[in-house]
Short mmCIF file of C-alpha atoms and ligand atoms in Angstrom, two decimals:
data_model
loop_
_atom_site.label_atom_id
_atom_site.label_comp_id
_atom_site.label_asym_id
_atom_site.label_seq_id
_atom_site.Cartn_x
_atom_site.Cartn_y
_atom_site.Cartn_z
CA UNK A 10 0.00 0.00 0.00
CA UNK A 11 1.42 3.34 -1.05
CA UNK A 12 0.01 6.34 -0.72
CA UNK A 13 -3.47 4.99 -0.39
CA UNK A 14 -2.92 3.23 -3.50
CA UNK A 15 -2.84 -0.43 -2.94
CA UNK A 16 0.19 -1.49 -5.85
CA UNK A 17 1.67 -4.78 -7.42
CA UNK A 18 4.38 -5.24 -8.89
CA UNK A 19 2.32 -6.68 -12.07
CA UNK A 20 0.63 -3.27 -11.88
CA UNK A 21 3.79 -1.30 -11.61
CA UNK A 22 6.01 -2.96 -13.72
CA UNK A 23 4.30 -3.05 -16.59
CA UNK A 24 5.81 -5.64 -18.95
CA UNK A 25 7.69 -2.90 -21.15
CA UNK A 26 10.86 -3.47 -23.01
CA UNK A 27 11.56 0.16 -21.73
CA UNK A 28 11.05 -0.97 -18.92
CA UNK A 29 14.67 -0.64 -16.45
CA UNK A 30 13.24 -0.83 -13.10
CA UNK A 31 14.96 -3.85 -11.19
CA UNK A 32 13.40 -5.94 -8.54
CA UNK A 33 16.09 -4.56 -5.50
CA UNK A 34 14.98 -0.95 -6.34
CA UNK A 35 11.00 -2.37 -7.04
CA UNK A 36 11.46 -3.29 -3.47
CA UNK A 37 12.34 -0.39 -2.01
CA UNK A 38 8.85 1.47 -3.16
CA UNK A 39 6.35 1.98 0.35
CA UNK A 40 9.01 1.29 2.85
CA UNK A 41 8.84 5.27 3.83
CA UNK A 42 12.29 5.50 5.93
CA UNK A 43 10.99 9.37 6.03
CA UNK A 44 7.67 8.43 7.90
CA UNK A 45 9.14 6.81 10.50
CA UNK A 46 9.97 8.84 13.80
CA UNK A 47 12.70 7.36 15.32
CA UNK A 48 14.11 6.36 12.16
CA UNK A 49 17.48 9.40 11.45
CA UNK A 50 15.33 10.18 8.33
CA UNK A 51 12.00 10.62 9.98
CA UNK A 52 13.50 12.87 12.86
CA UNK A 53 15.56 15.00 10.31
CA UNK A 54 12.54 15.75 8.66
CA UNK A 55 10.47 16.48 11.68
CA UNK A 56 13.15 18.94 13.04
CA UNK A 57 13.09 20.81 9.81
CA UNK A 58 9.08 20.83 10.28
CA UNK A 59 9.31 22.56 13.40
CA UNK A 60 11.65 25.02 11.80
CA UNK A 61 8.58 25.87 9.82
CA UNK A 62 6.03 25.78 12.23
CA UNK A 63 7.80 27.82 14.30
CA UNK A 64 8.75 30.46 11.88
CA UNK A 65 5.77 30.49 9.63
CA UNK A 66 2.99 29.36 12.08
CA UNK A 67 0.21 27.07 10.21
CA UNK A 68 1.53 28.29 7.13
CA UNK A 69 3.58 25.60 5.60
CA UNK A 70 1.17 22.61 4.36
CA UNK A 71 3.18 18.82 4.84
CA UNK A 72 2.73 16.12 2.23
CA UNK A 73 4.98 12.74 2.94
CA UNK A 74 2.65 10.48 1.42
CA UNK A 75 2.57 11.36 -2.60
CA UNK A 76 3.28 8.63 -4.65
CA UNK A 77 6.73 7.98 -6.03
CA UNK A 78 5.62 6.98 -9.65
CA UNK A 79 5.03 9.74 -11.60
CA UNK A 80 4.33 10.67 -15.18
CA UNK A 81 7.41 11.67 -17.47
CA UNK A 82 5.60 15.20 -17.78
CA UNK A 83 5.54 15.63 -13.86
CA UNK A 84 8.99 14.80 -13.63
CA UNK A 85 10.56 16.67 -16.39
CA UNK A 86 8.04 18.75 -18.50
CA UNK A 87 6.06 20.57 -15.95
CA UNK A 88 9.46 21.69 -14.60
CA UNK A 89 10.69 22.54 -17.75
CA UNK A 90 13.89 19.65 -17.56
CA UNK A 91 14.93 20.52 -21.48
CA UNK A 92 13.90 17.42 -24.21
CA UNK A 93 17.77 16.62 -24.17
CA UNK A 94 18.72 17.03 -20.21
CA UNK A 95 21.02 13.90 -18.98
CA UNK A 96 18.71 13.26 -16.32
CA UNK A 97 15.74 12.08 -18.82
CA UNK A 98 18.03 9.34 -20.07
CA UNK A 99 17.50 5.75 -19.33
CA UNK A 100 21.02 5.58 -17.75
CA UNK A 101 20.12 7.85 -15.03
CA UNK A 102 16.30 7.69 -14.64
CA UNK A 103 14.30 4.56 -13.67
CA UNK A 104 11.82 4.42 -16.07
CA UNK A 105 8.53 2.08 -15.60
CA UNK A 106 7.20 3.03 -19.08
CA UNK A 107 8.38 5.84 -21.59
CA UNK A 108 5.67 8.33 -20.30
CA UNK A 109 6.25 7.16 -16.55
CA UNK A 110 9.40 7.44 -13.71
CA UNK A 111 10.13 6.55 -10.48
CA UNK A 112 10.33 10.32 -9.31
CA UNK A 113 13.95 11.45 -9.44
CA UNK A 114 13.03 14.44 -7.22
CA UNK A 115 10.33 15.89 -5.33
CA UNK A 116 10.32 18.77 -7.73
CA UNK A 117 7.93 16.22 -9.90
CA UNK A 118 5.55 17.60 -7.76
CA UNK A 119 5.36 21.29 -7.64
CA UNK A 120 2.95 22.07 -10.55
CA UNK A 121 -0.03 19.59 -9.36
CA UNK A 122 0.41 21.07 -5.34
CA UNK A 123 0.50 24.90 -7.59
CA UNK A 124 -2.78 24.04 -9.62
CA UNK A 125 -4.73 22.93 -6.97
CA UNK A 126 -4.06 26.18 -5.16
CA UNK A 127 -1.11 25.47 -2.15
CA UNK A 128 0.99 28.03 -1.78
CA UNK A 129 3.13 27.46 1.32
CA UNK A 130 4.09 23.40 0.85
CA UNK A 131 7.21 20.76 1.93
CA UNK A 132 7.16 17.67 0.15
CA UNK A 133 9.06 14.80 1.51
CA UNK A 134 9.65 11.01 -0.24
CA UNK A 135 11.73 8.95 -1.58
CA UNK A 136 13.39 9.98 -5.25
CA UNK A 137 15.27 6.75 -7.45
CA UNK A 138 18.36 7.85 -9.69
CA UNK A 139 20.30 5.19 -10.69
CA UNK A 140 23.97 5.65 -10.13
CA UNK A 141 27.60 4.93 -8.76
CA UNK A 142 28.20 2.30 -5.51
CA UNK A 143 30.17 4.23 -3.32
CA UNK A 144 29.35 5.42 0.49
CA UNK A 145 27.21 8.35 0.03
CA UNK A 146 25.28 7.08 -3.16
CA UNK A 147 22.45 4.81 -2.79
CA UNK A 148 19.91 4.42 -5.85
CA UNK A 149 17.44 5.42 -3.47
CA UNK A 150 16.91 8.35 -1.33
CA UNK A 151 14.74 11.01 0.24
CA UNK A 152 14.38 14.63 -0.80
CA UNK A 153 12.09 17.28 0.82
CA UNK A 154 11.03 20.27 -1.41
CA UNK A 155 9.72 23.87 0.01
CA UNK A 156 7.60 25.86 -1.87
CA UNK A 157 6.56 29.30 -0.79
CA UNK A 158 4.73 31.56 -3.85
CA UNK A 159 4.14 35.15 -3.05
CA UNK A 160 1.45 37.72 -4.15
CA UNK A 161 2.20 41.35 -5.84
CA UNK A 162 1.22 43.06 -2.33
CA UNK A 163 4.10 41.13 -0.39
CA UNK A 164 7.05 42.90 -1.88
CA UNK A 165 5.33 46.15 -3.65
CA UNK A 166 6.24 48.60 -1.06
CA UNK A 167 9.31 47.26 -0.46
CA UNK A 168 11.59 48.97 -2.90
CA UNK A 169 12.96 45.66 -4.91
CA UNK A 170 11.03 44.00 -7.58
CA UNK A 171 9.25 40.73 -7.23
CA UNK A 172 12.70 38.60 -8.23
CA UNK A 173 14.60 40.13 -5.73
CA UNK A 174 12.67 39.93 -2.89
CA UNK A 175 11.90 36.33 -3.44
CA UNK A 176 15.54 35.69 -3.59
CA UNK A 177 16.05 37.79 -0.38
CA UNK A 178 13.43 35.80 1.36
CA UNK A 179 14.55 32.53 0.56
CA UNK A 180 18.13 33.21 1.45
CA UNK A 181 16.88 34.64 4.93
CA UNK A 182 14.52 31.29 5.35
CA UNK A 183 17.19 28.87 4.62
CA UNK A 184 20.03 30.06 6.17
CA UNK A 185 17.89 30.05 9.46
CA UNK A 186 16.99 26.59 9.06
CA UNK A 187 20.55 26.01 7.94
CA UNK A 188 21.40 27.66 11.92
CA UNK A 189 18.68 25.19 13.33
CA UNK A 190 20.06 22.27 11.76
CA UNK A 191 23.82 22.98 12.90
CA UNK A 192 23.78 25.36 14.71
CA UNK A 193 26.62 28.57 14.29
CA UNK A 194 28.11 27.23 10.98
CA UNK A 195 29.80 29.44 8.77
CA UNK A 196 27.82 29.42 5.18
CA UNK A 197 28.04 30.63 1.46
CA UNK A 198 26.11 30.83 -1.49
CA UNK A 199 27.08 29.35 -5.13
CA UNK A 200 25.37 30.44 -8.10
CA UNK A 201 24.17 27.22 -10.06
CA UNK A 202 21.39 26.49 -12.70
CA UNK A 203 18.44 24.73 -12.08
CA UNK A 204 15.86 24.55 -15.04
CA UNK A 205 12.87 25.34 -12.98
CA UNK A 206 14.34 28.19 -10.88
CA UNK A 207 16.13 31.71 -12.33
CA UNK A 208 18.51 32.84 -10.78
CA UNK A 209 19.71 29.63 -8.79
CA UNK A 210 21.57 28.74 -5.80
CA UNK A 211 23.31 25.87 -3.59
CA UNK A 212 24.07 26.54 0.27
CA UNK A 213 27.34 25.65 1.37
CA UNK A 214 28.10 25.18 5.32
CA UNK A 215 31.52 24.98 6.19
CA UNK A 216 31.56 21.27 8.51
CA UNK A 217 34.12 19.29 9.91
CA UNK A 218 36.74 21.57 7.83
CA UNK A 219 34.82 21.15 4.42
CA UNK A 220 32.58 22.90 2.61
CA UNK A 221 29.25 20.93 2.03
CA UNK A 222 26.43 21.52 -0.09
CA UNK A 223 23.49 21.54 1.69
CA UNK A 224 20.41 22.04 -1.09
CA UNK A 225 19.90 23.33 -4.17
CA UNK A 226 17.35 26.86 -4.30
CA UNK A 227 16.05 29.22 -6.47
CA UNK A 228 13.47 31.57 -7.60
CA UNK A 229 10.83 29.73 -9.41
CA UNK A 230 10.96 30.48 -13.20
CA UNK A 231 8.02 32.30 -14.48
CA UNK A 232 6.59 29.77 -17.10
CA UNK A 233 5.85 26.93 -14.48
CA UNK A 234 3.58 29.63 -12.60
CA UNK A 235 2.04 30.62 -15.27
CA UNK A 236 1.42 27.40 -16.70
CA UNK A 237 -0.26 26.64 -13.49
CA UNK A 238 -2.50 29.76 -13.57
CA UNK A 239 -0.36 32.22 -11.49
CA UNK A 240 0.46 34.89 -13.88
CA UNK A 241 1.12 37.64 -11.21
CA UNK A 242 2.73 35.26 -8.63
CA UNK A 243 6.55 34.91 -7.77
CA UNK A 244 7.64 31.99 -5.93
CA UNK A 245 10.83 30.12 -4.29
CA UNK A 246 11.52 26.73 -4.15
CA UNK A 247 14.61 24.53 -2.53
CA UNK A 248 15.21 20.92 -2.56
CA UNK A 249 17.36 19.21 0.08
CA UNK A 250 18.68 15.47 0.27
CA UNK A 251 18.17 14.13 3.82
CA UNK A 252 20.90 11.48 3.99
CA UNK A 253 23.42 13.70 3.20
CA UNK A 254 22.35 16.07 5.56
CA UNK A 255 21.60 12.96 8.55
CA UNK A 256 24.80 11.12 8.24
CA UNK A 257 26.83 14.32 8.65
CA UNK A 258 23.92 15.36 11.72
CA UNK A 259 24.35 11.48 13.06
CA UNK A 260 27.95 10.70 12.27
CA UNK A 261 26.13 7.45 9.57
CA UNK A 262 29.57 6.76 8.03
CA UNK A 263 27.75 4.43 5.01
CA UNK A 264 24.29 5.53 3.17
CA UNK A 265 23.20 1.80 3.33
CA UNK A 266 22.84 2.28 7.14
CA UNK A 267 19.78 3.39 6.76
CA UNK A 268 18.10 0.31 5.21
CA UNK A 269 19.08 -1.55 7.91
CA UNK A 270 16.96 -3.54 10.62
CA UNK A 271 19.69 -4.26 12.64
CA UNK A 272 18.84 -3.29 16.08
CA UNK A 273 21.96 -2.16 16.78
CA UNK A 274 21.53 0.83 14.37
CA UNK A 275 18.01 1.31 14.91
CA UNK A 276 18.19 0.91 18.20
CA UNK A 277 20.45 3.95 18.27
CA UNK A 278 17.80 6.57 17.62
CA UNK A 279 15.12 8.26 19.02
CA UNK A 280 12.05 10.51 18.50
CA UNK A 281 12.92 14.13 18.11
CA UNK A 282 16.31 13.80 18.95
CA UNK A 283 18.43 15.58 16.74
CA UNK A 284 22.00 14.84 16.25
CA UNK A 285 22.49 11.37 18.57
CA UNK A 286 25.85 10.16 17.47
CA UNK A 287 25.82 7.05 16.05
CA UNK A 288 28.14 4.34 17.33
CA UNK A 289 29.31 1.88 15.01
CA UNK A 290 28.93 -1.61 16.49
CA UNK A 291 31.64 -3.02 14.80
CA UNK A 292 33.64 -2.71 11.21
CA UNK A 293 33.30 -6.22 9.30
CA UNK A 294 36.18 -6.24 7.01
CA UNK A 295 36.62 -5.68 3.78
CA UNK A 296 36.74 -8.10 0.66
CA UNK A 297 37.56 -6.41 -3.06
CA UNK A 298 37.30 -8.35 -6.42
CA UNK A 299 39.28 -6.93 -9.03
CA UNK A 300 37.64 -7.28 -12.93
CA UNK A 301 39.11 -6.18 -16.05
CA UNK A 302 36.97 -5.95 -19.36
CA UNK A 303 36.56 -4.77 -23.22
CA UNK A 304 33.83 -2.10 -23.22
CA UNK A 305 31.57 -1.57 -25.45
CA UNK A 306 30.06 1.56 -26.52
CA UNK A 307 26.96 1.26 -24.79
CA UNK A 308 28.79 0.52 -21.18
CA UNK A 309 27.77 2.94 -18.48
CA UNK A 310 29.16 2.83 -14.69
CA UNK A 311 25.45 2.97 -13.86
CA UNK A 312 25.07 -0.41 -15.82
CA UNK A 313 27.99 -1.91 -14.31
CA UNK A 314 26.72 -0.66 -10.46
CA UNK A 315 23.36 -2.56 -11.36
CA UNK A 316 24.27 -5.21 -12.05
CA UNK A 317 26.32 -5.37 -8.88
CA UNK A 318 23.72 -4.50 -7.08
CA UNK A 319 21.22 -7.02 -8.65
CA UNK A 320 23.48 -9.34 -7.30
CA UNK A 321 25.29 -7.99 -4.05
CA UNK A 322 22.40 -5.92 -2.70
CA UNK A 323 23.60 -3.88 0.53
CA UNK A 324 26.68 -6.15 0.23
CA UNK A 325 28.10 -4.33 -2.32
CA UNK A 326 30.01 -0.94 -0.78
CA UNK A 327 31.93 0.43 -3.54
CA UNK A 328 32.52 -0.25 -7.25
CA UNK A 329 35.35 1.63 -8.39
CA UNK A 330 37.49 2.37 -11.54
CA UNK A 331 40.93 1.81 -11.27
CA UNK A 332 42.44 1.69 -14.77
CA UNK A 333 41.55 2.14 -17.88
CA UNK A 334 43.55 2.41 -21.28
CA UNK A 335 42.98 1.96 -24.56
CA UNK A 336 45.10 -0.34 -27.54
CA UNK A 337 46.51 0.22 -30.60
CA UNK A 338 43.51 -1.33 -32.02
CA UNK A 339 41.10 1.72 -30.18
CA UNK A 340 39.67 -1.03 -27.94
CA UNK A 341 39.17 0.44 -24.49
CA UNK A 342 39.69 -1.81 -21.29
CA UNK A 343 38.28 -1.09 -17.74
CA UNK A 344 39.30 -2.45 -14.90
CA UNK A 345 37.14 -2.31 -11.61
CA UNK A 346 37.30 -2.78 -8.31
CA UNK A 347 34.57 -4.34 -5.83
CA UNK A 348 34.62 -3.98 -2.29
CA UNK A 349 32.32 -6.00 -0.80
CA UNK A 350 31.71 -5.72 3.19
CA UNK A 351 28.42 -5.99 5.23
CA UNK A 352 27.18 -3.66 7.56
CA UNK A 353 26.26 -6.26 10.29
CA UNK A 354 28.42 -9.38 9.97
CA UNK A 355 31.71 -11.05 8.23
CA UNK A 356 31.25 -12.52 4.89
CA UNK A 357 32.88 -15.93 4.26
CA UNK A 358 35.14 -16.46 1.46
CA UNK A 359 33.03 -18.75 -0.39
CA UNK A 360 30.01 -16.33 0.00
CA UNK A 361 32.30 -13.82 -1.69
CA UNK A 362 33.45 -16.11 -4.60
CA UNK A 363 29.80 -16.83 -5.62
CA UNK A 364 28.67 -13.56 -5.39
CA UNK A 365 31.89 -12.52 -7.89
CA UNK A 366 31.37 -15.41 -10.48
CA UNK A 367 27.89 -14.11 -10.55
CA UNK A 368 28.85 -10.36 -11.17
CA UNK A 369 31.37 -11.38 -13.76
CA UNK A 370 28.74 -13.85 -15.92
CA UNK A 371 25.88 -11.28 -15.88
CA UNK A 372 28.09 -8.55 -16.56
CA UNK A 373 29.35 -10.93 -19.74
CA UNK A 374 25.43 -11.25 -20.69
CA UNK A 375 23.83 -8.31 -19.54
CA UNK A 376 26.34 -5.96 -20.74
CA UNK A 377 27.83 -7.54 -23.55
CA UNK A 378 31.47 -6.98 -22.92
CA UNK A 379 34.43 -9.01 -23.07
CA UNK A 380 36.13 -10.26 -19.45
CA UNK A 381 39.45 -10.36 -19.71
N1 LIG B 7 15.23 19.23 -7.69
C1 LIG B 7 16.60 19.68 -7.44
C2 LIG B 7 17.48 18.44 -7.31
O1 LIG B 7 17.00 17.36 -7.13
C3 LIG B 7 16.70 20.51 -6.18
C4 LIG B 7 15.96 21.82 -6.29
C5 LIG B 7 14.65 21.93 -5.87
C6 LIG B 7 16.59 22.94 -6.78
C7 LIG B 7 13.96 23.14 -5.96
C8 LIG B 7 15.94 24.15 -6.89
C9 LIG B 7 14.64 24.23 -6.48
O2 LIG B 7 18.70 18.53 -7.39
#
């Protein structure tokens, strides 16, 4: 059940040869990490909530519960994600049909919330990009998006156009919840481009002597409002990725952490408790697989890493290129290394050999290459 919507997977995924959604990420769909309250994701997302409510009392309306498969046009179009953007290709989008997506952000729903009139909204849920095996990635994750639109009366009167004050706003909002969050951090902003907002920007907090990007922000651009029926509105919108922002908050040194029902990580949190530090219960050692191939032309890393996953699930840590050259003949040759290394126990050697002879034969027949 998801969302209300009671879902199989013969309902989901359709038979379609376009079609690229695997059964490990299939699986993932209604487990809602973000809707649980003692889960690091839940609480992140309820302390950023009472940010809100305190700032901006009954103002802000909360939706956790939209479903993750979305139309192509909610996704990309209504956003106005160019025909030719990266993101709309099959190598970095699960795609259920051509005209439908697991969401790969919560900005797939900002025109439907605009249309049917909110206009102070966080959306929080779990976006699918497919994508690289290391720490911080996971193909799976949970965004929350803020939304605030604003009427000509709000900033006429106050010397700066609509733009302007929007942008002004937005920087004030977010760099108090940015305080809230971490408390006295230094911050700075970085100009970036967004295809829904103009002009754009990513918040940087200077943490454990690095600068991290916290979110991604801008002022809406004009064409989604109006396509939504708010000619004289302005609006601002940010997106932030909670993992990134819990493991730094809860010291979670690996992104799978938070899949797992080991009561010795979940055991570790608690409701409305911000910033626990997590204690690892132990470091399981390592195991890496080297692999050397012939690429093709249609190899991807994002291929490779599903295929590991397929097999490896949450055993697979990090899949990572370490050489690569090309002959006389042009023929290109990758070599890759797997680290395999669970989260809650030791792997056996013959557990490790399977799960390699596996990885190497489906990468032979799923991706066509030649092992070397
Ligand atoms: N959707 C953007 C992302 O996933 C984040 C974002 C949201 C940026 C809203 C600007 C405005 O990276």
């Amino acid at each position: 059940e998801l969302g209300g919507v009671k879902v199989s997977r013969e309902e989901i995924v359709r038979d379609d040869p376009t079609n690229n959604v695997p059964d490990t990420i299939f699986s993932k769909l209604g487990m809602q990490l973000h809707r649980r309250d003692q889960h690091p994701i839940g609480i992140l997302k309820n302390a950023i909530y009472d940010y809100f409510d305190t700032n901006y009392p009954n103002k802000f309306e909360k939706f956790d519960n939209l479903f993750p498969v979305v139309s192509v046009k909610q996704n990309f179009d209504d956003v106005l994600v160019p025909a030719d953007h990266v993101s709309r290709s099959y190598n970095d989008t699960y795609y259920v049909d051509s005209q439908t997506v697991l969401r790969c952000h919560t900005s797939a729903h900002q025109a439907e919330l605009l249309r049917k009139g909110h206009n102070y909204f966080l959306v929080t849920g779990d976006v699918y990009r497919r994508d690289s095996i290391d720490s911080t990635h996971y193909p799976v994750f949970h965004q929350m998006e803020g939304f605030r639109v604003f009427a000509p009366n709000d900033w006429e009167g106050s010397g700066v156009d609509g733009t302007s004050y929007a942008a002004l706003d937005l920087k004030n909002c977010l760099e108090g919840l940015a305080r809230h969050l971490f408390g006295a951090v230094e911050m700075r902003w970085v100009d970036t481009y967004f295809p829904f907002t103009n002009p754009s920007f990513e918040l940087e907090i200077y943490f454990q002597e690095k600068w991290m990007e916290v979110l991604g922000c801008g002022v809406t651009e004009q064409e989604i409002l109006k396509n939504c029926g708010r000619t004289n509105n302005v609006a601002w919108a940010f997106g932030l990725g909670l993992e990134r922002l819990a493991m730094v908050l809860f010291d979670i040194p690996d992104i799978r952490l938070f899949w797992s029902s080991d009561e010795r990580f979940t055991s570790q949190f608690s409701k409305g408790k911000l910033g626990m530090k997590f204690k690892p219960f132990s470091k399981y050692p390592p195991c890496y697989k080297d692999m050397s191939f012939w690429i093709n032309d249609s190899f991807t890393e994002n291929n490779l890493c599903e295929v590991v996953r397929g097999v490896a699930g949450d055993l697979a840590e990090e899949v990572k290129l370490i050489d690569n050259f090309t002959n006389k003949k042009g023929m290109t040759s990758h070599c890759y290394r797997i680290t395999f290394r669970s989260m809650e126990r030791s792997l056996t050697d013959e557990e490790i050999n399977a799960l390699q002879l596996k990885v190497r034969e489906q990468v032979e027949s799923k991706l066509n290459v030649v092992l070397r």
